[in-house]
Coordinates of C-alpha atoms (C1' of nucleotides) in Angstrom, one line a residue:
Chain O
M1 CA 34.7 -111.9 170.8
L2 CA 33.9 -109.0 173.2
D3 CA 34.8 -109.1 176.9
I4 CA 31.6 -110.1 178.7
A5 CA 32.8 -108.2 181.7
L6 CA 32.9 -105.0 179.6
I7 CA 29.4 -105.6 178.3
R8 CA 28.2 -105.9 181.9
R9 CA 30.2 -102.8 183.0
D10 CA 29.4 -100.6 180.1
P11 CA 26.6 -101.9 178.0
D12 CA 25.8 -98.5 176.5
R13 CA 29.2 -98.5 174.8
V14 CA 28.4 -101.8 173.2
R15 CA 24.9 -100.7 172.2
H16 CA 26.4 -97.6 170.7
A17 CA 28.8 -99.6 168.5
L18 CA 26.0 -101.8 167.3
V19 CA 23.8 -98.9 166.4
R20 CA 26.7 -97.3 164.5
R21 CA 27.1 -100.5 162.5
G22 CA 23.4 -100.4 161.7
L23 CA 22.6 -103.4 163.9
D24 CA 19.9 -104.0 166.5
A25 CA 21.2 -103.1 170.0
S26 CA 18.4 -104.9 171.8
V27 CA 20.4 -108.1 171.8
I28 CA 22.4 -106.6 174.6
D29 CA 19.5 -106.7 177.0
E30 CA 18.9 -110.3 176.1
L31 CA 22.6 -111.1 176.5
L32 CA 22.7 -109.4 180.0
R33 CA 19.7 -111.5 181.1
F34 CA 21.3 -114.7 180.0
D35 CA 24.6 -113.7 181.6
E36 CA 22.8 -112.9 184.9
E37 CA 21.1 -116.3 184.8
Y38 CA 24.3 -118.1 184.0
R39 CA 26.2 -116.5 186.9
S40 CA 23.5 -117.2 189.3
A41 CA 23.5 -120.9 188.2
L42 CA 27.2 -121.0 188.4
T43 CA 27.3 -119.6 192.0
T44 CA 24.8 -122.3 193.0
V45 CA 26.9 -125.1 191.6
E46 CA 30.1 -123.8 193.2
R47 CA 28.5 -123.4 196.6
I48 CA 27.4 -127.0 196.6
K49 CA 30.7 -128.2 195.3
A50 CA 32.5 -126.3 198.0
E51 CA 30.3 -128.1 200.6
K52 CA 31.1 -131.5 199.1
N53 CA 34.8 -130.8 198.9
R54 CA 34.8 -129.9 202.6
L55 CA 33.3 -133.2 203.5
S56 CA 35.7 -135.2 201.3
A57 CA 38.6 -133.3 202.8
A58 CA 37.3 -134.2 206.2
I59 CA 37.3 -137.9 205.3
G60 CA 40.9 -137.5 204.2
K61 CA 41.9 -136.0 207.5
A62 CA 40.0 -138.4 209.7
P63 CA 42.0 -141.0 211.6
D64 CA 39.6 -143.8 210.5
K65 CA 38.9 -142.9 206.8
G66 CA 36.6 -145.9 206.2
A67 CA 34.4 -145.0 209.2
A68 CA 34.3 -141.4 208.3
A69 CA 33.4 -142.2 204.7
R70 CA 30.6 -144.5 205.8
E71 CA 29.2 -141.9 208.1
L72 CA 29.2 -139.0 205.6
Q73 CA 28.1 -141.2 202.7
P74 CA 24.4 -140.3 202.6
K75 CA 25.0 -136.5 202.9
I76 CA 27.6 -136.7 200.1
A77 CA 25.4 -138.7 197.8
E78 CA 22.7 -136.1 198.2
L79 CA 25.1 -133.3 197.3
T80 CA 26.4 -135.3 194.3
K81 CA 22.9 -135.5 192.9
S82 CA 22.3 -131.9 193.6
I83 CA 25.5 -130.9 191.8
S84 CA 24.8 -132.8 188.7
E85 CA 21.4 -131.2 188.4
S86 CA 22.5 -127.7 188.9
E87 CA 25.6 -128.3 186.8
E88 CA 23.5 -129.3 183.9
R89 CA 21.5 -126.2 184.2
A90 CA 24.7 -124.0 184.4
R91 CA 26.3 -125.8 181.4
G92 CA 23.2 -125.1 179.3
L93 CA 23.7 -121.4 180.0
S94 CA 27.5 -121.2 179.8
P95 CA 29.1 -119.0 177.3
A96 CA 31.7 -121.8 176.8
E97 CA 29.0 -124.2 175.7
Q98 CA 28.5 -124.7 172.0
G99 CA 24.9 -123.8 171.2
S100 CA 24.1 -122.0 174.5
P101 CA 22.1 -118.9 174.0
L102 CA 24.8 -116.8 175.6
R103 CA 27.4 -118.2 173.3
A104 CA 25.3 -117.6 170.3
L105 CA 24.7 -114.0 171.2
L106 CA 28.4 -113.4 172.1
D107 CA 29.6 -115.1 168.9
N108 CA 27.6 -112.8 166.7
L109 CA 28.6 -109.5 168.4
P110 CA 31.0 -107.6 166.2
N111 CA 34.0 -105.7 167.6
L112 CA 33.6 -102.3 169.1
L113 CA 34.4 -99.5 166.7
D114 CA 37.3 -97.1 167.2
D115 CA 36.2 -93.6 167.9
S116 CA 37.9 -92.3 164.8
V117 CA 35.7 -94.4 162.5
P118 CA 33.5 -92.2 160.5
D119 CA 29.7 -92.6 160.6
G120 CA 27.9 -94.1 157.7
A121 CA 25.9 -97.0 156.5
S122 CA 27.6 -98.1 153.3
E123 CA 30.7 -97.8 151.1
A124 CA 29.5 -94.4 150.0
A125 CA 30.3 -93.0 153.4
N126 CA 33.9 -94.2 153.4
V127 CA 36.4 -91.4 153.8
E128 CA 39.4 -90.9 151.5
V129 CA 42.5 -90.1 153.5
R130 CA 45.2 -90.2 150.9
R131 CA 45.5 -90.3 147.1
W132 CA 48.6 -91.0 145.1
G133 CA 49.1 -90.7 141.3
E134 CA 46.7 -89.7 138.5
P135 CA 44.6 -92.2 136.7
R136 CA 46.1 -92.4 133.2
R137 CA 44.3 -90.8 130.3
F138 CA 44.3 -93.2 127.4
D139 CA 44.5 -91.9 123.8
F140 CA 43.1 -95.2 122.7
A141 CA 40.3 -97.4 124.0
P142 CA 41.9 -99.3 126.9
K143 CA 41.1 -103.0 127.2
P144 CA 40.1 -105.0 130.2
H145 CA 42.8 -107.3 131.7
W146 CA 41.0 -110.5 130.6
E147 CA 41.3 -109.4 127.0
L148 CA 44.8 -108.2 127.4
G149 CA 45.8 -111.3 129.2
E150 CA 44.3 -113.8 126.8
R151 CA 45.7 -112.0 123.8
L152 CA 49.2 -112.1 125.5
G153 CA 48.7 -115.7 126.3
I154 CA 49.3 -115.2 130.0
L155 CA 45.7 -115.7 131.3
D156 CA 43.6 -118.7 130.4
F157 CA 40.1 -118.7 131.7
A158 CA 38.6 -121.2 129.3
R159 CA 40.9 -124.0 130.3
A160 CA 40.6 -123.2 134.0
A161 CA 36.8 -123.4 133.6
K162 CA 37.3 -126.8 131.9
L163 CA 39.2 -128.0 134.9
S164 CA 37.2 -126.5 137.8
G165 CA 34.3 -124.5 136.6
S166 CA 33.6 -120.8 136.8
R167 CA 35.6 -118.3 138.9
F168 CA 38.9 -120.0 138.3
A169 CA 41.9 -118.8 136.2
A170 CA 45.1 -120.3 135.0
L171 CA 48.2 -118.1 134.6
T172 CA 50.5 -119.3 131.9
G173 CA 54.0 -118.4 130.7
A174 CA 55.0 -114.8 131.5
G175 CA 51.7 -114.5 133.5
A176 CA 52.7 -117.2 135.9
Q177 CA 56.3 -115.7 136.1
L178 CA 54.9 -112.3 136.8
A179 CA 52.7 -113.6 139.6
R180 CA 55.7 -115.4 141.1
G181 CA 57.8 -112.3 140.7
L182 CA 55.2 -110.2 142.4
T183 CA 55.0 -112.6 145.3
A184 CA 58.8 -112.5 145.8
F185 CA 58.7 -108.7 145.5
F186 CA 56.1 -108.4 148.2
L187 CA 57.7 -110.8 150.5
D188 CA 61.1 -109.1 150.1
R189 CA 59.6 -105.8 151.0
A190 CA 57.8 -107.3 154.0
A191 CA 61.1 -108.8 155.2
A192 CA 62.8 -105.4 154.8
R193 CA 60.1 -103.9 157.1
G194 CA 60.6 -106.5 159.8
Y195 CA 58.0 -109.1 159.0
A196 CA 59.0 -112.7 159.6
E197 CA 58.0 -115.0 156.7
V198 CA 55.8 -118.0 157.5
A199 CA 54.6 -120.7 155.2
P200 CA 51.6 -121.9 157.2
P201 CA 49.2 -124.7 156.8
L202 CA 46.4 -123.9 154.3
L203 CA 44.0 -126.2 156.0
V204 CA 43.0 -125.3 159.6
S205 CA 40.8 -126.8 162.3
R206 CA 37.4 -125.5 163.2
E207 CA 38.8 -124.2 166.4
T208 CA 41.4 -122.1 164.6
M209 CA 38.9 -120.8 162.2
W210 CA 36.6 -119.9 165.1
S211 CA 39.4 -118.2 167.1
T212 CA 40.0 -115.6 164.4
G213 CA 36.3 -114.9 164.1
Q214 CA 35.8 -116.2 160.6
L215 CA 33.3 -118.8 161.6
S216 CA 30.6 -116.6 163.0
K217 CA 29.7 -114.7 159.9
F218 CA 31.5 -116.3 156.9
A219 CA 31.0 -120.0 157.4
D220 CA 29.1 -120.2 154.2
A221 CA 31.8 -118.7 152.2
M222 CA 34.4 -121.3 153.1
F223 CA 35.6 -124.5 151.5
A224 CA 35.8 -127.3 154.0
D225 CA 36.2 -131.0 154.4
A226 CA 33.4 -132.1 156.7
Q227 CA 35.0 -135.5 157.4
A228 CA 38.3 -134.2 158.6
D229 CA 36.6 -131.0 160.0
L230 CA 39.2 -128.9 158.3
F231 CA 38.8 -125.6 156.5
L232 CA 40.7 -124.2 153.5
I233 CA 41.9 -120.8 154.6
P234 CA 40.0 -117.9 153.1
T235 CA 43.0 -115.7 154.0
A236 CA 46.4 -116.2 155.6
E237 CA 45.1 -113.9 158.3
V238 CA 43.7 -117.0 159.9
P239 CA 46.9 -119.1 160.4
L240 CA 49.1 -116.1 160.9
T241 CA 46.9 -114.5 163.6
A242 CA 46.3 -117.8 165.3
F243 CA 50.0 -118.8 165.0
R244 CA 50.8 -117.8 168.6
S245 CA 47.4 -118.7 170.0
G246 CA 47.3 -119.9 173.6
E247 CA 50.8 -118.4 174.2
I248 CA 52.0 -115.7 176.5
L249 CA 54.6 -113.6 174.7
D250 CA 57.5 -111.7 176.1
A251 CA 56.8 -107.9 175.9
A252 CA 60.2 -107.7 174.1
E253 CA 58.7 -109.7 171.2
L254 CA 56.1 -107.0 170.4
P255 CA 55.3 -105.9 167.9
C256 CA 55.5 -109.4 166.4
K257 CA 55.0 -109.2 162.7
Y258 CA 54.4 -112.1 160.2
A259 CA 54.1 -112.3 156.5
A260 CA 52.9 -115.2 154.4
A261 CA 52.2 -115.8 150.7
T262 CA 49.4 -118.3 150.4
P263 CA 46.5 -119.2 148.1
C264 CA 43.2 -118.2 149.6
F265 CA 39.9 -120.1 149.0
R266 CA 36.5 -118.5 149.0
K267 CA 33.1 -119.6 147.7
E268 CA 32.0 -116.0 147.2
A269 CA 28.5 -117.4 147.4
G270 CA 27.0 -114.0 148.1
A271 CA 28.7 -112.4 145.2
A272 CA 27.0 -114.1 142.3
G273 CA 26.8 -111.9 139.3
K274 CA 29.5 -109.5 140.6
D275 CA 32.8 -109.3 138.7
T276 CA 32.0 -112.4 136.8
R277 CA 34.7 -111.8 134.2
G278 CA 38.4 -111.7 134.8
L279 CA 40.6 -112.2 137.9
M280 CA 38.8 -109.8 140.2
R281 CA 36.8 -112.4 142.2
Q282 CA 38.0 -116.0 142.2
H283 CA 37.4 -119.1 144.3
Q284 CA 41.2 -119.3 144.6
F285 CA 43.6 -116.5 144.6
D286 CA 47.1 -115.7 145.9
K287 CA 47.9 -113.1 148.4
V288 CA 50.7 -111.9 150.6
E289 CA 49.3 -111.3 154.0
L290 CA 50.7 -109.1 156.8
V291 CA 49.8 -109.6 160.4
W292 CA 50.8 -107.8 163.6
L293 CA 50.6 -108.8 167.2
S294 CA 50.9 -105.5 169.0
R295 CA 50.7 -103.9 172.5
P296 CA 47.2 -102.5 173.0
E297 CA 48.4 -98.9 173.4
A298 CA 50.4 -99.2 170.1
S299 CA 47.8 -100.7 167.9
H300 CA 46.2 -97.5 166.6
E301 CA 49.6 -96.3 165.3
A302 CA 50.4 -99.9 164.1
L303 CA 47.4 -99.7 161.8
E304 CA 48.8 -96.6 160.1
T305 CA 52.2 -98.3 159.7
L306 CA 50.6 -101.5 158.4
T307 CA 48.6 -99.5 155.9
E308 CA 51.6 -97.6 154.8
D309 CA 53.5 -100.9 154.4
A310 CA 50.8 -102.0 151.9
R311 CA 50.2 -98.7 150.2
S312 CA 53.9 -98.0 149.5
L313 CA 54.0 -101.2 147.4
L314 CA 51.6 -99.6 144.9
E315 CA 53.7 -96.5 144.9
E316 CA 56.8 -98.6 144.1
L317 CA 54.8 -100.2 141.3
E318 CA 53.8 -96.8 140.1
L319 CA 50.1 -97.6 140.3
P320 CA 47.6 -94.8 141.0
H321 CA 45.8 -95.5 144.3
R322 CA 44.1 -94.1 147.3
V323 CA 43.5 -95.0 150.9
V324 CA 40.0 -94.9 152.4
T325 CA 38.9 -95.3 156.0
L326 CA 35.9 -97.5 156.1
C327 CA 32.8 -96.0 157.8
A328 CA 31.0 -97.7 160.6
G329 CA 28.6 -99.6 158.5
D330 CA 31.3 -100.9 156.2
T331 CA 33.8 -102.0 158.8
S332 CA 33.9 -105.8 159.1
F333 CA 32.9 -108.0 162.0
N334 CA 36.4 -108.4 163.5
A335 CA 37.7 -104.9 163.0
A336 CA 37.6 -101.9 165.2
K337 CA 38.9 -99.8 162.3
T338 CA 39.8 -100.5 158.7
H339 CA 41.8 -98.7 156.0
D340 CA 41.2 -100.0 152.5
V341 CA 43.9 -99.5 149.9
E342 CA 42.3 -99.1 146.5
V343 CA 44.1 -99.2 143.2
W344 CA 42.9 -97.6 140.0
I345 CA 41.3 -100.1 137.7
P346 CA 40.6 -98.7 134.2
S347 CA 38.0 -101.4 133.2
S348 CA 36.0 -100.5 136.3
D349 CA 36.7 -96.8 135.8
T350 CA 37.2 -96.5 139.6
Y351 CA 39.4 -97.5 142.5
R352 CA 39.0 -101.1 143.7
E353 CA 40.1 -102.7 146.9
I354 CA 43.5 -104.3 146.7
S355 CA 44.3 -104.4 150.5
S356 CA 42.2 -104.2 153.6
C357 CA 44.1 -103.3 156.7
S358 CA 42.3 -103.7 160.0
N359 CA 43.0 -103.2 163.6
C360 CA 41.1 -106.0 165.4
T361 CA 42.2 -104.8 168.8
D362 CA 41.7 -107.6 171.4
F363 CA 38.7 -109.1 169.6
Q364 CA 40.6 -112.0 168.0
A365 CA 43.2 -112.2 170.7
R366 CA 40.5 -113.0 173.3
R367 CA 39.3 -116.0 171.4
A368 CA 42.7 -117.1 170.3
A369 CA 44.1 -116.4 173.8
I370 CA 47.2 -114.5 172.6
R371 CA 48.7 -112.6 175.6
F372 CA 51.8 -110.9 176.7
R373 CA 53.5 -109.9 180.0
R374 CA 54.5 -106.3 180.3
E375 CA 56.9 -107.1 183.1
A376 CA 58.3 -110.4 184.3
A377 CA 56.0 -110.3 187.3
S378 CA 52.9 -108.8 185.8
K379 CA 49.6 -110.4 184.8
P380 CA 49.2 -111.5 181.2
E381 CA 47.2 -109.1 179.0
L382 CA 45.7 -109.6 175.6
V383 CA 47.6 -108.4 172.6
H384 CA 46.0 -106.5 169.8
T385 CA 46.0 -108.1 166.3
L386 CA 46.1 -106.4 163.0
N387 CA 46.1 -107.7 159.5
G388 CA 46.2 -106.5 155.9
S389 CA 47.1 -107.7 152.5
G390 CA 50.4 -106.7 151.1
L391 CA 49.2 -107.3 148.5
A392 CA 46.6 -109.4 146.6
I393 CA 48.5 -110.9 143.7
G394 CA 45.6 -111.3 141.2
R395 CA 44.4 -107.8 141.7
T396 CA 47.9 -106.4 141.4
L397 CA 48.2 -108.2 138.1
I398 CA 44.9 -106.7 136.9
A399 CA 46.2 -103.2 137.8
L400 CA 49.5 -103.7 136.1
L401 CA 48.0 -105.0 132.9
E402 CA 45.2 -102.4 132.6
N403 CA 47.1 -99.3 133.7
N404 CA 50.3 -100.1 131.8
Q405 CA 48.8 -101.2 128.5
R406 CA 49.8 -99.6 125.2
A407 CA 47.8 -99.2 122.1
D408 CA 49.2 -102.4 120.6
G409 CA 48.2 -104.4 123.6
S410 CA 51.7 -104.8 125.1
I411 CA 52.4 -104.1 128.7
V412 CA 55.3 -102.2 130.2
L413 CA 56.2 -103.3 133.7
P414 CA 57.5 -100.9 136.4
K415 CA 61.2 -100.7 137.1
A416 CA 60.7 -102.0 140.6
L417 CA 59.9 -105.4 139.2
E418 CA 63.1 -105.6 137.1
P419 CA 64.9 -107.9 139.5
Y420 CA 61.8 -110.1 139.8
V421 CA 60.8 -110.8 136.2
P422 CA 62.7 -112.0 133.1
T423 CA 61.4 -109.1 131.1
T424 CA 59.8 -105.8 131.9
R425 CA 57.8 -105.8 128.8
L426 CA 55.0 -108.2 127.8
G427 CA 54.0 -108.6 124.2
Chain N
rG1 C1' 48.8 -147.1 158.5
rG2 C1' 51.4 -150.8 162.4
rA3 C1' 54.5 -151.3 167.2
rG4 C1' 56.5 -148.9 171.4
rA5 C1' 57.4 -144.5 174.7
rG6 C1' 55.5 -140.1 176.3
rG7 C1' 52.4 -135.4 177.1
rU8 C1' 52.8 -132.0 184.6
rG9 C1' 53.7 -124.5 186.0
rG10 C1' 58.0 -119.6 181.7
rC11 C1' 61.7 -123.9 181.1
rA12 C1' 63.7 -128.5 183.2
rG13 C1' 61.8 -132.2 186.1
rA14 C1' 59.6 -135.2 190.7
rG15 C1' 55.0 -137.0 191.9
rU16 C1' 51.0 -144.3 191.1
rG17 C1' 44.4 -142.8 195.2
rG18 C1' 43.7 -138.3 200.6
rU19 C1' 45.3 -130.8 203.0
rC20 C1' 49.0 -131.9 195.6
rG21 C1' 47.6 -126.5 192.1
rA22 C1' 51.6 -129.8 192.5
rA23 C1' 58.7 -131.3 195.5
rU24 C1' 63.3 -129.6 193.5
rG25 C1' 66.3 -126.8 190.1
rC26 C1' 66.7 -122.8 186.6
rA27 C1' 64.5 -118.2 185.1
rC28 C1' 62.0 -114.0 187.1
rU29 C1' 60.4 -110.1 191.2
rC30 C1' 61.4 -107.9 196.0
rG31 C1' 64.6 -107.5 200.2
rC32 C1' 69.2 -108.5 203.1
rU33 C1' 74.4 -108.5 202.1
rU34 C1' 78.3 -105.2 199.1
rG35 C1' 82.0 -99.2 197.7
rG36 C1' 79.5 -101.6 193.4
rA37 C1' 78.6 -106.3 191.3
rA38 C1' 78.8 -111.6 191.5
rA39 C1' 78.1 -115.3 194.9
rG40 C1' 75.3 -116.2 199.3
rC41 C1' 70.9 -115.7 202.4
rG42 C1' 65.4 -114.6 203.0
rA43 C1' 60.6 -114.0 200.8
rG44 C1' 57.5 -114.2 196.5
rC45 C1' 56.3 -116.1 191.7
rA46 C1' 50.6 -120.6 187.0
rG47 C1' 46.0 -119.6 184.5
rA48 C1' 40.7 -118.9 184.0
rG49 C1' 36.0 -118.0 186.3
rG50 C1' 32.5 -116.5 190.4
rU51 C1' 31.8 -113.3 194.7
rG52 C1' 33.8 -108.5 196.7
rA53 C1' 35.0 -102.2 194.7
rU54 C1' 38.6 -103.7 188.3
rG55 C1' 41.1 -104.1 196.7
rA56 C1' 41.8 -108.0 200.5
rG57 C1' 39.7 -112.4 201.5
rC58 C1' 36.7 -116.6 200.2
rC59 C1' 35.0 -120.2 196.6
rU60 C1' 35.0 -123.2 191.8
rC61 C1' 37.7 -125.2 187.8
rU62 C1' 42.4 -126.5 185.2
rC63 C1' 48.5 -131.5 185.5
rG64 C1' 47.2 -132.7 176.4
rA65 C1' 41.3 -133.0 175.5
rG66 C1' 36.7 -135.4 176.7
rG67 C1' 34.2 -139.2 179.4
rG68 C1' 34.2 -142.9 183.6
rU69 C1' 35.4 -145.4 188.6
rU70 C1' 35.7 -143.3 193.8
rC71 C1' 33.5 -139.9 199.5
rG72 C1' 38.2 -138.2 197.2
rA73 C1' 42.1 -138.7 190.7
rA74 C1' 48.1 -135.6 188.1
rU75 C1' 47.9 -140.7 190.0
rC76 C1' 43.1 -146.2 188.1
rC77 C1' 39.8 -147.3 183.4
rC78 C1' 37.9 -145.8 178.3
rU79 C1' 37.9 -142.7 173.9
rC80 C1' 40.3 -139.0 171.1
rC81 C1' 44.4 -135.5 169.9
rC82 C1' 49.5 -134.4 169.7
rU83 C1' 55.0 -135.4 170.2
rC84 C1' 59.2 -138.9 169.9
rU85 C1' 61.6 -143.7 168.3
rC86 C1' 61.3 -147.9 164.9
rC87 C1' 58.7 -150.3 160.7
rG88 C1' 55.5 -149.7 156.3
rC89 C1' 53.8 -146.3 152.5
rC90 C1' 54.6 -141.8 150.0
rA91 C1' 55.6 -136.1 147.2

RNA sequence: GGAGAGGUGGCAGAGUGGUCGAAUGCACUCGCUUGGAAAGCGAGCAGAGGUGAUGAGCCUCUCGAGGGUUCGAAUCCCUCCCUCUCCGCCA
């Protein structure tokens, strides 16, 4: 959520960000009108309340309270009536009220963009900032991971479909061990880089989901239990970012870094027909997520560090990859700036996203009310939140199988995984 | 799931209808004191919103959340949530 005071003070800045994202900026005029109306209604309510409070206090101070109460009764009754009327009007306009027009507009405004985000409308305008390794040249016809995996007996799509339908996979034997090893490998690296491991709840409340900005745009893509009003997390970004919600942190705690390995659940409703085969796009997938709570002035640099934390994992796994900065039109709702880490996927003949690292600035912190105090005596300020995968397990598995396959269909795993898997060669 | 107890400021902990946004202690900030420190003394110290200049001041709201009673609620009533203890069930 954006700061409404900032929208008032500098509406052009917000309009500019909307235009850069390819969105209609006229909502800002509408929003400012509703805001004006709301504040004027609020002032009215508060003025009448102040008057009533004065009279009540006068009764409290009177020597004969009963007599004073009787005397002021008619006047107070009138004010009470007037308050409930004007209050109803103000509540209907309040940004805090579910379903108010101001709330609806505010809920759907994406974050401001960082100045360094490149212009552009789509993926095509993303800017490569770093490349590591060379895509391997095969002297045989490389197979896609679903063929490799099924032949090796480590991926089972048919039985997963039998259990749950399409877009589910089962890992078996060495595949399950490899996934477990990767998870441990990623978590160990995160720990070494100062992330505190958390095993968070996988079901979260509507309020939590809203606080991290998932509900505004992605409600349709989430699995939920309507009766309990709980949502299966689409990413551990949600519980990790909201972990300290409502708290005021010590400045000494920042940056505060969390890592979690969790399953993620997504309906992927909008992705029908895309990546229908294999592990690429599943309703359920495992991921190690990295989250930062940072001082505002440090978040820009933090994004670079976070991205490097994710990227370096691919280097250790000896997988060719690159880092791109998303352009304005491709940067997601919550983010002010995003670096995607993309790994080479032979079956796609291109680099595919394996981690998306975002600086959400104060956008999530405002809703989640995550603040810190610079000095013991200073006012609380919003932190900046950042998140990124480090890394997605399934996609790492794809990359390892496809990039490291040999002509006979066997797979050689990188040395870095030696401590984490029973064997560094599959098949 | 059942029974009981409880949820108050950064923490601890008073407060059972009227200047209570809230005693006191701790922590913290500033000052005095000191060669320096500790102790001691004095002052300050919740958050959000509106109005004002992103100042001072003024006003509104907030004592788990939401309703209600009342001129007036931290205090009384109702609903819900959470925590703790015991019992039941259970991986």
